[in-house]
PDB file of C-alpha atoms in Angstrom:
ATOM      1  CA  UNK A   1     -31.675 -68.861  87.345  1.00  0.00           C
ATOM      2  CA  UNK A   2     -34.768 -68.720  89.540  1.00  0.00           C
ATOM      3  CA  UNK A   3     -36.283 -65.244  89.903  1.00  0.00           C
ATOM      4  CA  UNK A   4     -38.928 -64.163  92.381  1.00  0.00           C
ATOM      5  CA  UNK A   5     -40.779 -60.908  91.688  1.00  0.00           C
ATOM      6  CA  UNK A   6     -42.606 -59.361  94.639  1.00  0.00           C
ATOM      7  CA  UNK A   7     -45.897 -57.806  93.533  1.00  0.00           C
ATOM      8  CA  UNK A   8     -48.041 -55.280  95.396  1.00  0.00           C
ATOM      9  CA  UNK A   9     -51.781 -54.986  94.659  1.00  0.00           C
ATOM     10  CA  UNK A  10     -52.416 -51.227  94.707  1.00  0.00           C
ATOM     11  CA  UNK A  11     -55.149 -48.769  93.678  1.00  0.00           C
ATOM     12  CA  UNK A  12     -54.826 -47.197  90.255  1.00  0.00           C
ATOM     13  CA  UNK A  13     -53.559 -43.640  90.606  1.00  0.00           C
ATOM     14  CA  UNK A  14     -56.677 -42.323  88.856  1.00  0.00           C
ATOM     15  CA  UNK A  15     -58.978 -43.835  91.503  1.00  0.00           C
ATOM     16  CA  UNK A  16     -60.907 -41.595  93.850  1.00  0.00           C
ATOM     17  CA  UNK A  17     -59.766 -42.442  97.385  1.00  0.00           C
ATOM     18  CA  UNK A  18     -62.160 -42.508 100.342  1.00  0.00           C
ATOM     19  CA  UNK A  19     -62.097 -43.843 103.890  1.00  0.00           C
ATOM     20  CA  UNK A  20     -64.725 -45.398 106.124  1.00  0.00           C
ATOM     21  CA  UNK A  21     -65.226 -46.111 109.839  1.00  0.00           C
ATOM     22  CA  UNK A  22     -64.239 -42.606 110.984  1.00  0.00           C
ATOM     23  CA  UNK A  23     -61.349 -42.441 108.496  1.00  0.00           C
ATOM     24  CA  UNK A  24     -59.733 -45.540 109.947  1.00  0.00           C
ATOM     25  CA  UNK A  25     -60.201 -47.910 106.996  1.00  0.00           C
ATOM     26  CA  UNK A  26     -59.591 -47.619 103.265  1.00  0.00           C
ATOM     27  CA  UNK A  27     -62.766 -47.867 101.183  1.00  0.00           C
ATOM     28  CA  UNK A  28     -62.077 -50.186  98.250  1.00  0.00           C
ATOM     29  CA  UNK A  29     -65.542 -49.865  96.709  1.00  0.00           C
ATOM     30  CA  UNK A  30     -65.303 -48.780  93.087  1.00  0.00           C
ATOM     31  CA  UNK A  31     -61.499 -48.746  93.127  1.00  0.00           C
ATOM     32  CA  UNK A  32     -59.545 -50.288  90.264  1.00  0.00           C
ATOM     33  CA  UNK A  33     -56.482 -52.233  91.469  1.00  0.00           C
ATOM     34  CA  UNK A  34     -53.299 -52.771  89.436  1.00  0.00           C
ATOM     35  CA  UNK A  35     -49.763 -54.106  89.717  1.00  0.00           C
ATOM     36  CA  UNK A  36     -47.686 -51.579  91.638  1.00  0.00           C
ATOM     37  CA  UNK A  37     -45.883 -49.582  88.893  1.00  0.00           C
ATOM     38  CA  UNK A  38     -42.422 -50.007  90.441  1.00  0.00           C
ATOM     39  CA  UNK A  39     -43.032 -53.759  90.690  1.00  0.00           C
ATOM     40  CA  UNK A  40     -44.081 -53.773  87.036  1.00  0.00           C
ATOM     41  CA  UNK A  41     -40.638 -52.434  86.098  1.00  0.00           C
ATOM     42  CA  UNK A  42     -39.134 -55.342  88.057  1.00  0.00           C
ATOM     43  CA  UNK A  43     -41.435 -57.879  86.393  1.00  0.00           C
ATOM     44  CA  UNK A  44     -40.577 -56.581  82.934  1.00  0.00           C
ATOM     45  CA  UNK A  45     -36.854 -56.924  83.668  1.00  0.00           C
ATOM     46  CA  UNK A  46     -37.442 -60.451  84.934  1.00  0.00           C
ATOM     47  CA  UNK A  47     -39.175 -61.289  81.651  1.00  0.00           C
ATOM     48  CA  UNK A  48     -36.070 -60.084  79.799  1.00  0.00           C
ATOM     49  CA  UNK A  49     -33.937 -62.550  81.787  1.00  0.00           C
ATOM     50  CA  UNK A  50     -36.461 -65.301  81.043  1.00  0.00           C
ATOM     51  CA  UNK A  51     -36.354 -64.673  77.316  1.00  0.00           C
ATOM     52  CA  UNK A  52     -32.600 -64.016  76.982  1.00  0.00           C
ATOM     53  CA  UNK A  53     -31.166 -66.365  79.607  1.00  0.00           C
ATOM     54  CA  UNK A  54     -33.840 -68.990  80.224  1.00  0.00           C
ATOM     55  CA  UNK A  55     -34.678 -67.891  83.763  1.00  0.00           C
ATOM     56  CA  UNK A  56     -37.854 -69.071  85.470  1.00  0.00           C
ATOM     57  CA  UNK A  57     -40.037 -66.318  86.926  1.00  0.00           C
ATOM     58  CA  UNK A  58     -42.350 -66.622  89.924  1.00  0.00           C
ATOM     59  CA  UNK A  59     -44.484 -63.758  91.213  1.00  0.00           C
ATOM     60  CA  UNK A  60     -45.598 -63.476  94.824  1.00  0.00           C
ATOM     61  CA  UNK A  61     -47.902 -61.234  96.787  1.00  0.00           C
ATOM     62  CA  UNK A  62     -49.142 -61.059 100.357  1.00  0.00           C
ATOM     63  CA  UNK A  63     -52.895 -60.505 100.317  1.00  0.00           C
ATOM     64  CA  UNK A  64     -56.357 -62.010 100.347  1.00  0.00           C
ATOM     65  CA  UNK A  65     -58.229 -63.559  97.409  1.00  0.00           C
ATOM     66  CA  UNK A  66     -59.037 -60.133  95.916  1.00  0.00           C
ATOM     67  CA  UNK A  67     -55.378 -59.834  94.857  1.00  0.00           C
ATOM     68  CA  UNK A  68     -55.525 -62.857  92.552  1.00  0.00           C
ATOM     69  CA  UNK A  69     -56.569 -60.912  89.412  1.00  0.00           C
ATOM     70  CA  UNK A  70     -53.377 -58.879  89.812  1.00  0.00           C
ATOM     71  CA  UNK A  71     -51.332 -62.081  90.016  1.00  0.00           C
ATOM     72  CA  UNK A  72     -53.156 -63.443  86.975  1.00  0.00           C
ATOM     73  CA  UNK A  73     -52.195 -60.315  85.062  1.00  0.00           C
ATOM     74  CA  UNK A  74     -48.550 -60.944  85.973  1.00  0.00           C
ATOM     75  CA  UNK A  75     -48.939 -64.510  84.723  1.00  0.00           C
ATOM     76  CA  UNK A  76     -50.500 -63.200  81.501  1.00  0.00           C
ATOM     77  CA  UNK A  77     -47.495 -60.923  81.031  1.00  0.00           C
ATOM     78  CA  UNK A  78     -45.336 -64.042  81.112  1.00  0.00           C
ATOM     79  CA  UNK A  79     -44.470 -65.153  84.659  1.00  0.00           C
ATOM     80  CA  UNK A  80     -44.348 -68.955  85.017  1.00  0.00           C
ATOM     81  CA  UNK A  81     -46.205 -69.336  88.302  1.00  0.00           C
ATOM     82  CA  UNK A  82     -47.613 -67.323  91.195  1.00  0.00           C
ATOM     83  CA  UNK A  83     -47.737 -67.576  94.977  1.00  0.00           C
ATOM     84  CA  UNK A  84     -50.239 -65.799  97.220  1.00  0.00           C
ATOM     85  CA  UNK A  85     -49.599 -65.622 100.959  1.00  0.00           C
ATOM     86  CA  UNK A  86     -53.076 -65.528 102.453  1.00  0.00           C
ATOM     87  CA  UNK A  87     -52.669 -62.536 104.781  1.00  0.00           C
ATOM     88  CA  UNK A  88     -53.577 -58.853 104.775  1.00  0.00           C
ATOM     89  CA  UNK A  89     -50.629 -56.712 103.696  1.00  0.00           C
ATOM     90  CA  UNK A  90     -51.049 -54.029 106.364  1.00  0.00           C
ATOM     91  CA  UNK A  91     -47.669 -54.238 108.101  1.00  0.00           C
ATOM     92  CA  UNK A  92     -44.350 -53.963 106.254  1.00  0.00           C
ATOM     93  CA  UNK A  93     -42.438 -56.212 108.638  1.00  0.00           C
ATOM     94  CA  UNK A  94     -45.067 -58.955 108.449  1.00  0.00           C
ATOM     95  CA  UNK A  95     -44.977 -58.778 104.641  1.00  0.00           C
ATOM     96  CA  UNK A  96     -41.177 -59.067 104.672  1.00  0.00           C
ATOM     97  CA  UNK A  97     -41.314 -62.024 107.074  1.00  0.00           C
ATOM     98  CA  UNK A  98     -43.835 -63.868 104.915  1.00  0.00           C
ATOM     99  CA  UNK A  99     -41.812 -63.213 101.766  1.00  0.00           C
ATOM    100  CA  UNK A 100     -38.687 -64.464 103.537  1.00  0.00           C
ATOM    101  CA  UNK A 101     -40.429 -67.771 104.253  1.00  0.00           C
ATOM    102  CA  UNK A 102     -41.324 -68.104 100.568  1.00  0.00           C
ATOM    103  CA  UNK A 103     -37.700 -67.470  99.562  1.00  0.00           C
ATOM    104  CA  UNK A 104     -36.357 -69.958 102.133  1.00  0.00           C
ATOM    105  CA  UNK A 105     -38.725 -72.634 100.858  1.00  0.00           C
ATOM    106  CA  UNK A 106     -37.887 -72.203  97.177  1.00  0.00           C
ATOM    107  CA  UNK A 107     -34.259 -70.955  97.150  1.00  0.00           C
ATOM    108  CA  UNK A 108     -34.458 -68.176  94.548  1.00  0.00           C
ATOM    109  CA  UNK A 109     -31.299 -66.714  93.025  1.00  0.00           C
ATOM    110  CA  UNK A 110     -32.663 -63.222  92.385  1.00  0.00           C
ATOM    111  CA  UNK A 111     -35.484 -61.368  94.139  1.00  0.00           C
ATOM    112  CA  UNK A 112     -36.845 -58.304  92.351  1.00  0.00           C
ATOM    113  CA  UNK A 113     -39.253 -55.728  93.783  1.00  0.00           C
ATOM    114  CA  UNK A 114     -40.173 -52.116  93.346  1.00  0.00           C
ATOM    115  CA  UNK A 115     -38.486 -49.595  95.617  1.00  0.00           C
ATOM    116  CA  UNK A 116     -41.879 -48.861  97.233  1.00  0.00           C
ATOM    117  CA  UNK A 117     -45.596 -49.329  96.732  1.00  0.00           C
ATOM    118  CA  UNK A 118     -47.607 -46.338  95.577  1.00  0.00           C
ATOM    119  CA  UNK A 119     -50.312 -46.756  98.241  1.00  0.00           C
ATOM    120  CA  UNK A 120     -48.447 -46.611 101.567  1.00  0.00           C
ATOM    121  CA  UNK A 121     -45.064 -45.533 100.118  1.00  0.00           C
ATOM    122  CA  UNK A 122     -43.270 -47.273 102.966  1.00  0.00           C
ATOM    123  CA  UNK A 123     -40.219 -48.305 100.948  1.00  0.00           C
ATOM    124  CA  UNK A 124     -39.256 -50.750 103.685  1.00  0.00           C
ATOM    125  CA  UNK A 125     -40.075 -54.278 102.547  1.00  0.00           C
ATOM    126  CA  UNK A 126     -37.144 -55.034 100.167  1.00  0.00           C
ATOM    127  CA  UNK A 127     -34.557 -53.853 102.698  1.00  0.00           C
ATOM    128  CA  UNK A 128     -36.144 -55.763 105.585  1.00  0.00           C
ATOM    129  CA  UNK A 129     -36.403 -58.862 103.394  1.00  0.00           C
ATOM    130  CA  UNK A 130     -32.672 -58.637 102.664  1.00  0.00           C
ATOM    131  CA  UNK A 131     -31.949 -58.276 106.376  1.00  0.00           C
ATOM    132  CA  UNK A 132     -34.057 -61.305 107.280  1.00  0.00           C
ATOM    133  CA  UNK A 133     -32.369 -63.434 104.610  1.00  0.00           C
ATOM    134  CA  UNK A 134     -28.867 -61.959 104.992  1.00  0.00           C
ATOM    135  CA  UNK A 135     -28.776 -61.299 101.231  1.00  0.00           C
ATOM    136  CA  UNK A 136     -27.021 -58.461  99.448  1.00  0.00           C
ATOM    137  CA  UNK A 137     -29.408 -55.602  98.668  1.00  0.00           C
ATOM    138  CA  UNK A 138     -29.344 -52.702  96.187  1.00  0.00           C
ATOM    139  CA  UNK A 139     -31.991 -49.968  96.310  1.00  0.00           C
ATOM    140  CA  UNK A 140     -33.082 -47.437  93.648  1.00  0.00           C
ATOM    141  CA  UNK A 141     -31.814 -49.738  90.898  1.00  0.00           C
ATOM    142  CA  UNK A 142     -31.963 -48.407  87.325  1.00  0.00           C
ATOM    143  CA  UNK A 143     -29.877 -51.046  85.563  1.00  0.00           C
ATOM    144  CA  UNK A 144     -29.217 -54.764  86.062  1.00  0.00           C
ATOM    145  CA  UNK A 145     -27.188 -57.358  84.165  1.00  0.00           C
ATOM    146  CA  UNK A 146     -26.546 -60.953  85.235  1.00  0.00           C
ATOM    147  CA  UNK A 147     -23.727 -63.182  84.023  1.00  0.00           C
ATOM    148  CA  UNK A 148     -23.443 -66.541  85.772  1.00  0.00           C
ATOM    149  CA  UNK A 149     -23.668 -65.833  89.494  1.00  0.00           C
ATOM    150  CA  UNK A 150     -22.397 -62.250  89.127  1.00  0.00           C
ATOM    151  CA  UNK A 151     -24.570 -59.153  88.866  1.00  0.00           C
ATOM    152  CA  UNK A 152     -23.691 -55.687  87.640  1.00  0.00           C
ATOM    153  CA  UNK A 153     -26.077 -53.097  89.034  1.00  0.00           C
ATOM    154  CA  UNK A 154     -26.597 -49.426  88.330  1.00  0.00           C
ATOM    155  CA  UNK A 155     -28.374 -47.329  90.938  1.00  0.00           C
ATOM    156  CA  UNK A 156     -29.279 -43.699  91.328  1.00  0.00           C
ATOM    157  CA  UNK A 157     -27.460 -41.635  93.941  1.00  0.00           C
ATOM    158  CA  UNK A 158     -27.635 -37.957  94.786  1.00  0.00           C
ATOM    159  CA  UNK A 159     -26.324 -36.134  91.743  1.00  0.00           C
ATOM    160  CA  UNK A 160     -25.476 -39.153  89.640  1.00  0.00           C
ATOM    161  CA  UNK A 161     -25.342 -42.921  89.284  1.00  0.00           C
ATOM    162  CA  UNK A 162     -23.293 -45.657  90.924  1.00  0.00           C
ATOM    163  CA  UNK A 163     -22.130 -48.945  89.376  1.00  0.00           C
ATOM    164  CA  UNK A 164     -21.966 -51.937  91.738  1.00  0.00           C
ATOM    165  CA  UNK A 165     -21.136 -55.626  91.453  1.00  0.00           C
ATOM    166  CA  UNK A 166     -22.572 -58.375  93.625  1.00  0.00           C
ATOM    167  CA  UNK A 167     -22.908 -62.123  93.838  1.00  0.00           C
ATOM    168  CA  UNK A 168     -26.190 -63.991  93.744  1.00  0.00           C
ATOM    169  CA  UNK A 169     -28.415 -64.479  95.687  1.00  0.00           C
ATOM    170  CA  UNK A 170     -29.374 -60.818  95.545  1.00  0.00           C
ATOM    171  CA  UNK A 171     -32.335 -58.558  96.268  1.00  0.00           C
ATOM    172  CA  UNK A 172     -33.022 -55.590  93.994  1.00  0.00           C
ATOM    173  CA  UNK A 173     -35.451 -52.722  94.609  1.00  0.00           C
ATOM    174  CA  UNK A 174     -36.049 -51.183  91.210  1.00  0.00           C
ATOM    175  CA  UNK A 175     -37.573 -48.038  89.785  1.00  0.00           C
ATOM    176  CA  UNK A 176     -38.107 -46.396  86.406  1.00  0.00           C
ATOM    177  CA  UNK A 177     -34.910 -46.936  84.446  1.00  0.00           C
ATOM    178  CA  UNK A 178     -34.657 -50.604  85.339  1.00  0.00           C
ATOM    179  CA  UNK A 179     -36.790 -50.690  82.219  1.00  0.00           C
ATOM    180  CA  UNK A 180     -38.401 -47.772  80.437  1.00  0.00           C
ATOM    181  CA  UNK A 181     -42.142 -47.205  80.398  1.00  0.00           C
ATOM    182  CA  UNK A 182     -42.264 -47.958  76.665  1.00  0.00           C
ATOM    183  CA  UNK A 183     -40.953 -51.460  77.427  1.00  0.00           C
ATOM    184  CA  UNK A 184     -43.780 -52.363  79.836  1.00  0.00           C
ATOM    185  CA  UNK A 185     -45.962 -55.171  78.544  1.00  0.00           C
ATOM    186  CA  UNK A 186     -49.701 -55.358  78.065  1.00  0.00           C
ATOM    187  CA  UNK A 187     -51.108 -58.894  78.271  1.00  0.00           C
ATOM    188  CA  UNK A 188     -52.391 -60.161  74.924  1.00  0.00           C
ATOM    189  CA  UNK A 189     -55.256 -62.622  74.478  1.00  0.00           C
ATOM    190  CA  UNK A 190     -52.926 -65.611  74.191  1.00  0.00           C
ATOM    191  CA  UNK A 191     -51.182 -64.616  77.428  1.00  0.00           C
ATOM    192  CA  UNK A 192     -54.508 -64.171  79.224  1.00  0.00           C
ATOM    193  CA  UNK A 193     -55.707 -67.618  78.127  1.00  0.00           C
ATOM    194  CA  UNK A 194     -52.415 -69.256  79.119  1.00  0.00           C
ATOM    195  CA  UNK A 195     -52.494 -67.530  82.520  1.00  0.00           C
ATOM    196  CA  UNK A 196     -55.646 -69.441  83.408  1.00  0.00           C
ATOM    197  CA  UNK A 197     -53.708 -72.685  83.180  1.00  0.00           C
ATOM    198  CA  UNK A 198     -50.646 -71.581  85.127  1.00  0.00           C
ATOM    199  CA  UNK A 199     -50.094 -72.572  88.731  1.00  0.00           C
ATOM    200  CA  UNK A 200     -51.240 -70.191  91.464  1.00  0.00           C
ATOM    201  CA  UNK A 201     -50.350 -71.529  94.902  1.00  0.00           C
ATOM    202  CA  UNK A 202     -51.964 -70.208  98.063  1.00  0.00           C
ATOM    203  CA  UNK A 203     -49.958 -70.617 101.267  1.00  0.00           C
ATOM    204  CA  UNK A 204     -51.058 -69.774 104.783  1.00  0.00           C
ATOM    205  CA  UNK A 205     -49.149 -67.113 106.731  1.00  0.00           C
ATOM    206  CA  UNK A 206     -46.640 -68.018 109.423  1.00  0.00           C
ATOM    207  CA  UNK A 207     -47.381 -64.870 111.474  1.00  0.00           C
ATOM    208  CA  UNK A 208     -50.826 -64.114 112.876  1.00  0.00           C
ATOM    209  CA  UNK A 209     -50.087 -60.825 114.642  1.00  0.00           C
ATOM    210  CA  UNK A 210     -49.012 -57.507 113.144  1.00  0.00           C
ATOM    211  CA  UNK A 211     -46.499 -55.145 114.720  1.00  0.00           C
ATOM    212  CA  UNK A 212     -48.200 -51.939 113.605  1.00  0.00           C
ATOM    213  CA  UNK A 213     -51.681 -50.799 112.615  1.00  0.00           C
ATOM    214  CA  UNK A 214     -53.147 -47.709 110.983  1.00  0.00           C
ATOM    215  CA  UNK A 215     -55.008 -45.497 113.447  1.00  0.00           C
ATOM    216  CA  UNK A 216     -56.506 -43.037 110.986  1.00  0.00           C
ATOM    217  CA  UNK A 217     -56.120 -41.540 107.519  1.00  0.00           C
ATOM    218  CA  UNK A 218     -56.408 -37.943 106.390  1.00  0.00           C
ATOM    219  CA  UNK A 219     -56.681 -36.620 102.857  1.00  0.00           C
ATOM    220  CA  UNK A 220     -54.495 -33.700 101.775  1.00  0.00           C
ATOM    221  CA  UNK A 221     -56.195 -30.329 101.986  1.00  0.00           C
ATOM    222  CA  UNK A 222     -58.022 -29.336  98.817  1.00  0.00           C
ATOM    223  CA  UNK A 223     -56.104 -26.973  96.566  1.00  0.00           C
ATOM    224  CA  UNK A 224     -57.246 -23.374  96.805  1.00  0.00           C
ATOM    225  CA  UNK A 225     -58.494 -21.530  93.758  1.00  0.00           C
ATOM    226  CA  UNK A 226     -55.907 -19.960  91.473  1.00  0.00           C
ATOM    227  CA  UNK A 227     -55.570 -16.195  91.501  1.00  0.00           C
ATOM    228  CA  UNK A 228     -54.600 -14.450  88.272  1.00  0.00           C
ATOM    229  CA  UNK A 229     -52.640 -11.197  88.534  1.00  0.00           C
ATOM    230  CA  UNK A 230     -52.150  -8.603  85.840  1.00  0.00           C
ATOM    231  CA  UNK A 231     -48.747  -7.162  86.687  1.00  0.00           C
ATOM    232  CA  UNK A 232     -45.486  -7.882  88.445  1.00  0.00           C
ATOM    233  CA  UNK A 233     -46.023  -5.359  91.242  1.00  0.00           C
ATOM    234  CA  UNK A 234     -49.285  -7.011  92.273  1.00  0.00           C
ATOM    235  CA  UNK A 235     -47.630 -10.448  92.166  1.00  0.00           C
ATOM    236  CA  UNK A 236     -44.788  -9.288  94.410  1.00  0.00           C
ATOM    237  CA  UNK A 237     -47.271  -7.754  96.838  1.00  0.00           C
ATOM    238  CA  UNK A 238     -49.279 -10.973  97.079  1.00  0.00           C
ATOM    239  CA  UNK A 239     -46.171 -13.122  97.561  1.00  0.00           C
ATOM    240  CA  UNK A 240     -44.962 -10.802 100.284  1.00  0.00           C
ATOM    241  CA  UNK A 241     -48.161  -9.959 102.178  1.00  0.00           C
ATOM    242  CA  UNK A 242     -50.483 -12.907 101.523  1.00  0.00           C
ATOM    243  CA  UNK A 243     -48.342 -15.968 100.760  1.00  0.00           C
ATOM    244  CA  UNK A 244     -45.490 -14.620 102.912  1.00  0.00           C
ATOM    245  CA  UNK A 245     -42.851 -16.426 100.880  1.00  0.00           C
ATOM    246  CA  UNK A 246     -40.659 -13.402 100.205  1.00  0.00           C
TER     247      UNK A 246
END
């Protein structure tokens, strides 16, 4: 089984976010970048299939050369090879199109991704990729088993969970539950050294124009100071007259 794991290169959630050029461009100075957490769940599940069923695992990202340390980390975790599409990942449709070309070229059986990236939170790429490839697609996946060319999938729905079956090839958008946080892997020294020798292929994009662009960014308003009240009557008065929520 050939597995492709789609990786996003995103800022660590502890990073201080700023914008430049009149709030029209993200300022990456001093920002630590990591594997998108949802994608890391997918990668960890792919490693399980590699170890238990002999699958081969390739990771792919759409981005410039600054994303390569993130791919190398995925290789250190245990992926067999990596592909970088040399384009800026600023448009979800362009990213999906480029990933579709990678899949068409290499004929993967299973494509795993996170349900969304934690920077733009678009949540659109896995579904658009499935549409472009005409593959079956399951979102919000919290469980996945493969036997032969059959998959059994568990996904979250409103108020519960749903069990599905599907044939490969298949695209999965995973989240926490696909693996648990305690199962995530930290690269060890041996993995880091081996990652340096693994293949990282850079391919040029097939699309040179984006469909959308970011006009401006705005930070959320700063939280106001907390107000401590001494009794219930004062609290009710503030909620009614000041907050106007009752």
